[in-house]
XYZ file of C-alpha atoms in Angstrom:
360
model
C 0.374 0.427 -0.311
C 1.146 3.395 -0.584
C 0.540 6.988 -0.039
C -1.039 10.016 -1.867
C -0.085 13.254 -1.022
C -3.273 15.423 -1.699
C -2.427 19.157 -2.400
C -4.580 20.776 -4.219
C -8.478 21.124 -4.657
C -7.458 20.183 -8.651
C -6.396 16.843 -6.571
C -8.923 16.170 -4.686
C -11.334 16.966 -7.004
C -9.852 13.357 -9.083
C -10.115 11.196 -5.838
C -13.368 12.517 -4.551
C -15.211 9.574 -6.947
C -13.536 6.822 -5.612
C -14.723 7.393 -1.785
C -18.093 8.329 -2.595
C -18.318 4.721 -3.655
C -16.515 3.538 -0.580
C -18.533 1.628 1.838
C -15.788 2.792 4.530
C -12.813 4.143 5.257
C -10.057 5.042 7.984
C -9.796 8.367 9.044
C -7.186 10.010 10.994
C -6.084 13.778 12.164
C -3.246 15.986 12.752
C -4.027 18.113 14.539
C -1.590 21.084 16.853
C -3.668 22.980 19.681
C -1.798 25.836 21.204
C 1.238 23.974 20.843
C 3.859 25.687 18.175
C 1.563 28.131 17.262
C -2.506 29.894 18.525
C -5.757 27.971 18.517
C -6.538 24.160 18.248
C -5.637 23.648 13.853
C -6.271 20.710 11.156
C -2.739 20.596 9.849
C -3.038 17.047 7.648
C -6.131 14.591 7.282
C -4.946 10.522 6.630
C -8.022 8.783 4.775
C -7.304 5.056 4.297
C -8.807 2.893 1.801
C -8.375 -0.976 1.443
C -6.095 0.134 -1.242
C -4.475 3.144 -0.775
C -4.035 5.682 1.821
C -4.593 9.414 0.877
C -2.562 12.990 2.741
C -5.045 15.599 3.006
C -2.921 18.805 2.951
C -6.182 21.446 4.866
C -3.410 24.418 4.245
C -3.359 24.500 0.686
C -7.164 23.244 -0.586
C -9.563 26.613 0.594
C -12.359 24.304 0.505
C -13.262 21.503 1.511
C -16.878 21.219 1.718
C -16.591 17.927 -0.681
C -14.284 16.317 1.187
C -16.768 16.823 4.352
C -20.269 15.485 2.170
C -18.103 12.365 2.462
C -17.496 12.212 6.180
C -21.654 13.293 6.382
C -23.170 11.140 4.783
C -24.580 7.840 7.437
C -23.583 5.412 3.920
C -19.985 5.316 4.726
C -18.558 4.187 7.637
C -15.646 6.267 9.346
C -13.306 4.320 11.202
C -11.503 5.942 13.510
C -9.580 5.432 17.161
C -9.881 7.639 20.038
C -12.031 9.926 18.382
C -13.325 12.376 20.919
C -10.867 14.712 19.522
C -11.391 14.716 15.811
C -14.806 14.718 15.821
C -14.774 17.992 18.174
C -11.767 18.906 15.041
C -14.303 18.334 12.063
C -17.397 20.811 14.172
C -15.253 23.598 14.199
C -14.142 22.991 10.583
C -18.122 22.759 9.899
C -18.382 19.480 9.190
C -20.847 16.819 10.651
C -19.162 13.346 10.252
C -22.147 10.501 10.980
C -21.898 6.892 11.646
C -18.592 6.718 13.263
C -16.885 2.693 14.505
C -14.058 3.897 17.118
C -11.642 1.001 17.709
C -10.416 2.389 21.154
C -14.357 1.958 22.219
C -13.769 -1.873 20.366
C -11.225 -2.162 22.479
C -12.009 -1.048 25.618
C -15.532 -3.080 25.440
C -13.340 -5.858 24.694
C -11.711 -5.366 27.938
C -7.891 -5.242 26.986
C -5.443 -4.410 29.473
C -3.991 -1.656 26.302
C -5.849 0.272 24.577
C -3.769 2.673 22.521
C -3.961 2.553 18.654
C 0.403 1.795 19.180
C -0.190 -0.782 21.360
C -3.302 -2.137 19.379
C -1.173 -2.173 16.238
C 1.781 -3.852 17.994
C -0.947 -6.607 19.515
C -2.368 -7.604 16.109
C 0.374 -7.426 13.237
C 3.071 -6.896 14.555
C 3.714 -2.646 14.009
C 5.845 -0.538 16.363
C 4.737 3.950 15.344
C 7.364 6.076 15.358
C 5.937 8.105 17.891
C 8.861 10.400 17.856
C 7.581 12.358 14.980
C 3.499 12.210 16.457
C 5.207 15.766 19.278
C 6.527 17.605 16.117
C 5.335 21.000 14.047
C 1.970 19.622 12.155
C 1.473 23.273 11.111
C 5.303 23.668 9.114
C 5.234 23.391 5.757
C 6.987 21.666 3.863
C 6.038 18.471 5.782
C 8.933 16.573 6.439
C 9.661 12.911 4.400
C 9.813 11.171 8.466
C 5.918 12.662 9.303
C 4.059 11.922 6.088
C 5.328 8.736 6.715
C 4.605 7.839 10.797
C 0.408 10.060 8.694
C 0.312 7.100 6.061
C 1.270 3.932 9.030
C -1.046 5.722 11.895
C -3.865 5.265 9.248
C -3.004 2.369 7.212
C -4.497 -0.502 9.655
C -7.681 0.782 11.187
C -9.270 -0.883 8.725
C -8.196 -4.258 9.241
C -7.906 -2.986 12.939
C -11.468 -2.831 12.707
C -11.761 -5.927 11.413
C -10.460 -7.994 14.263
C -12.005 -6.063 16.400
C -15.774 -6.126 14.693
C -14.922 -9.680 14.695
C -14.233 -10.157 18.379
C -17.403 -7.637 18.986
C -19.383 -9.947 17.274
C -18.792 -13.134 19.763
C -19.528 -11.353 22.783
C -22.652 -10.063 21.139
C -21.768 -6.335 21.655
C -22.167 -4.824 18.086
C -25.261 -2.336 19.519
C -22.724 -1.529 21.714
C -20.663 -0.350 19.624
C -23.572 1.618 17.260
C -24.502 3.523 21.251
C -20.611 4.571 20.874
C -20.742 5.743 17.988
C -23.951 7.294 17.671
C -22.313 9.691 21.115
C -19.741 10.301 19.800
C -22.268 11.841 16.284
C -23.684 13.780 18.828
C -20.310 15.246 20.218
C -20.173 19.128 21.157
C -17.356 21.182 22.537
C -18.181 22.084 26.117
C -16.593 25.672 26.617
C -15.398 25.824 30.298
C -16.514 28.513 31.787
C -13.634 29.593 34.006
C -10.700 28.156 32.927
C -8.152 30.262 34.389
C -9.292 28.275 37.544
C -7.640 24.916 36.235
C -3.465 25.253 36.919
C -2.007 25.140 39.803
C -2.075 26.405 43.004
C -4.930 29.351 41.359
C -7.921 27.262 44.135
C -5.768 29.383 46.954
C -6.389 32.601 45.492
C -8.848 34.473 47.106
C -11.945 36.311 45.237
C -10.098 39.660 44.429
C -7.275 37.689 43.094
C -9.488 35.226 40.968
C -11.163 38.079 39.630
C -7.479 39.049 38.315
C -6.142 36.649 37.152
C -9.481 36.324 34.652
C -8.968 39.776 33.092
C -4.621 38.522 32.705
C -5.979 35.098 31.384
C -8.229 36.616 28.740
C -5.944 39.560 27.692
C -3.188 36.646 26.777
C -5.150 34.631 25.001
C -6.250 37.320 22.884
C -2.125 38.490 22.661
C -1.486 34.786 22.136
C -3.998 34.656 19.391
C -2.830 38.218 17.479
C 0.777 37.055 17.521
C -0.057 33.060 17.043
C 1.879 31.819 20.176
C 0.711 29.492 22.362
C -0.173 31.205 25.738
C 2.190 29.072 27.687
C 4.643 30.875 25.593
C 3.164 34.950 26.076
C 3.650 34.192 29.644
C 3.861 30.657 31.286
C 0.683 29.237 33.274
C 2.111 29.338 36.939
C 3.491 32.815 36.148
C 0.184 33.988 35.534
C -0.724 32.908 39.074
C 2.026 34.648 40.511
C 1.482 37.386 39.041
C -1.620 37.742 39.674
C -1.282 37.709 43.641
C -0.926 41.488 43.699
C -1.940 43.869 41.143
C 0.551 45.457 39.272
C 0.898 49.004 39.773
C 2.787 50.759 37.065
C 3.535 50.497 33.908
C 7.244 50.198 35.047
C 6.552 47.199 37.637
C 4.849 46.275 33.878
C 7.757 45.522 32.175
C 10.059 44.437 34.588
C 8.805 41.164 34.550
C 10.636 38.592 34.397
C 9.189 35.231 31.677
C 6.841 38.057 29.727
C 6.843 37.051 26.175
C 9.055 40.656 24.719
C 6.161 40.989 22.659
C 3.385 41.293 25.338
C 5.889 43.276 27.228
C 4.871 46.278 26.254
C 2.983 49.980 27.770
C 0.069 49.035 25.257
C -0.902 45.553 26.727
C -0.440 47.103 30.260
C -3.108 50.056 29.605
C -4.552 46.791 28.229
C -3.745 45.253 32.010
C -5.390 47.969 33.654
C -8.641 48.816 31.724
C -9.566 44.725 32.090
C -8.952 45.352 36.170
C -10.238 48.581 36.924
C -13.193 48.813 34.088
C -14.319 45.311 33.752
C -16.996 44.211 35.454
C -14.805 41.480 36.890
C -16.395 40.262 39.573
C -16.121 35.886 40.334
C -19.742 33.814 40.124
C -20.204 33.270 43.736
C -21.357 29.467 42.986
C -18.036 29.147 40.246
C -16.346 26.381 42.898
C -20.018 25.817 44.453
C -19.680 22.654 46.564
C -22.161 20.010 45.590
C -22.803 17.580 48.388
C -22.669 14.171 48.077
C -25.068 10.541 49.429
C -22.707 8.958 51.233
C -24.923 5.817 51.306
C -25.637 5.995 47.581
C -21.627 7.194 46.061
C -20.537 3.858 48.609
C -23.417 1.256 47.056
C -22.659 2.577 42.885
C -18.492 1.686 44.164
C -19.812 -1.307 45.011
C -21.895 -1.276 41.504
C -18.904 -0.930 39.884
C -16.795 -3.472 41.550
C -19.084 -6.056 40.621
C -18.925 -4.798 37.380
C -15.538 -5.105 37.193
C -15.706 -8.228 38.392
C -17.906 -10.334 35.248
C -16.743 -7.161 32.652
C -13.049 -6.441 33.863
C -11.629 -2.614 33.883
C -10.635 -1.206 30.589
C -14.892 -1.731 29.766
C -16.236 -0.676 33.244
C -13.976 2.799 32.253
C -17.451 2.490 29.861
C -19.658 1.293 31.671
C -19.781 3.089 35.429
C -16.602 5.542 35.295
C -16.395 7.788 38.466
C -17.418 11.025 36.363
C -20.163 8.732 36.243
C -21.142 8.064 39.832
C -20.330 11.488 39.985
C -23.121 12.806 38.370
C -25.263 10.225 39.541
C -24.796 11.998 42.345
C -25.835 15.301 41.326
C -28.767 13.856 39.051
C -30.233 11.657 41.179
C -31.069 10.036 38.614
C -30.146 6.886 35.499
C -32.458 8.471 33.624
C -29.298 10.043 30.884
C -27.247 7.273 30.990
C -26.344 4.769 27.833
C -29.178 1.723 27.491
C -26.403 -0.580 27.157
C -24.639 0.592 31.180
C -27.954 1.512 32.279
C -29.277 -2.031 32.013
C -25.931 -3.217 33.421
C -25.945 -0.860 36.277
C -29.858 -1.435 37.150
C -29.021 -5.614 36.756
C -26.432 -4.510 39.615
C -28.295 -2.582 42.093
C -31.290 -4.789 41.730
C -29.091 -7.052 42.864
C -27.866 -5.659 46.203
C -32.002 -4.798 46.294
C -30.941 -0.350 45.183
C -33.708 0.912 43.986
C -32.233 3.750 40.846
C -34.307 6.001 39.407
């Protein structure tokens, strides 16, 4: 099998008729998320058919909508490994893929101890990926031969891998599980974090005024990072962002003397914006941002007991799909299992019934 590098509208148009007639294709994306530039950016699209791999350069093709139509066609199955980020990135680029078969979810359903793509390729095909290339700069052009080879290797065995896993899923009579996981991925939407500035180490120790300052400083850094096309941490590190929010920077001289700040950010215009944010923006922290919710201790204990029983029967990796700690927390908050995916709900209710626990 070989790959074809597609970097023009004409070359893309040449392959679209063949793609539109296939029943399934392997799909992977290379992207950068605030490592080499600002934002969550699609850098390369890899498509595998049974006889070739296409490496499509989105930087060189201004209209990808004909390709998006293929991804959105429910008659063509898209085989993706660990699809969540890929789905969210495609949706950011106005594509809503349908008919998704996630090989990582399948491996978890089957309780494989290691569910990463590299582990599965070694297990089934004795093929080892060159992980060194995975973290390289995919924004940079031209892409190196090593990057292109990695992108090719990363997708070329997705369809054979799906075939192997699908046989086992059928034997386990869990086809409905993988279909439901695919539907969940179709409906996946990005959830905006309303308090992204409180995710950093030590930020929870700040008082309300300091958190307000951190909030405004964070969004100011984001604005400058975007204008400079720099990852935010290259404008000012997260650690220093928290540190410098502990007290107000009182004058421009102090601002210009700050250590660890990008020289482009260290100027009087940025300081004026800092003052404007701090002094004039409505900057009251929402009092419920960190509002605690109170656990039902007995219910939590019972749910953890149920999780252990499920783990004994289905295995550790499969249990992560059925009843994770996040799901336990959601049940405790909502007081209900009504919105849980159907196969997990059935198993949880069965185990709850075994111990005499009534769940709604």
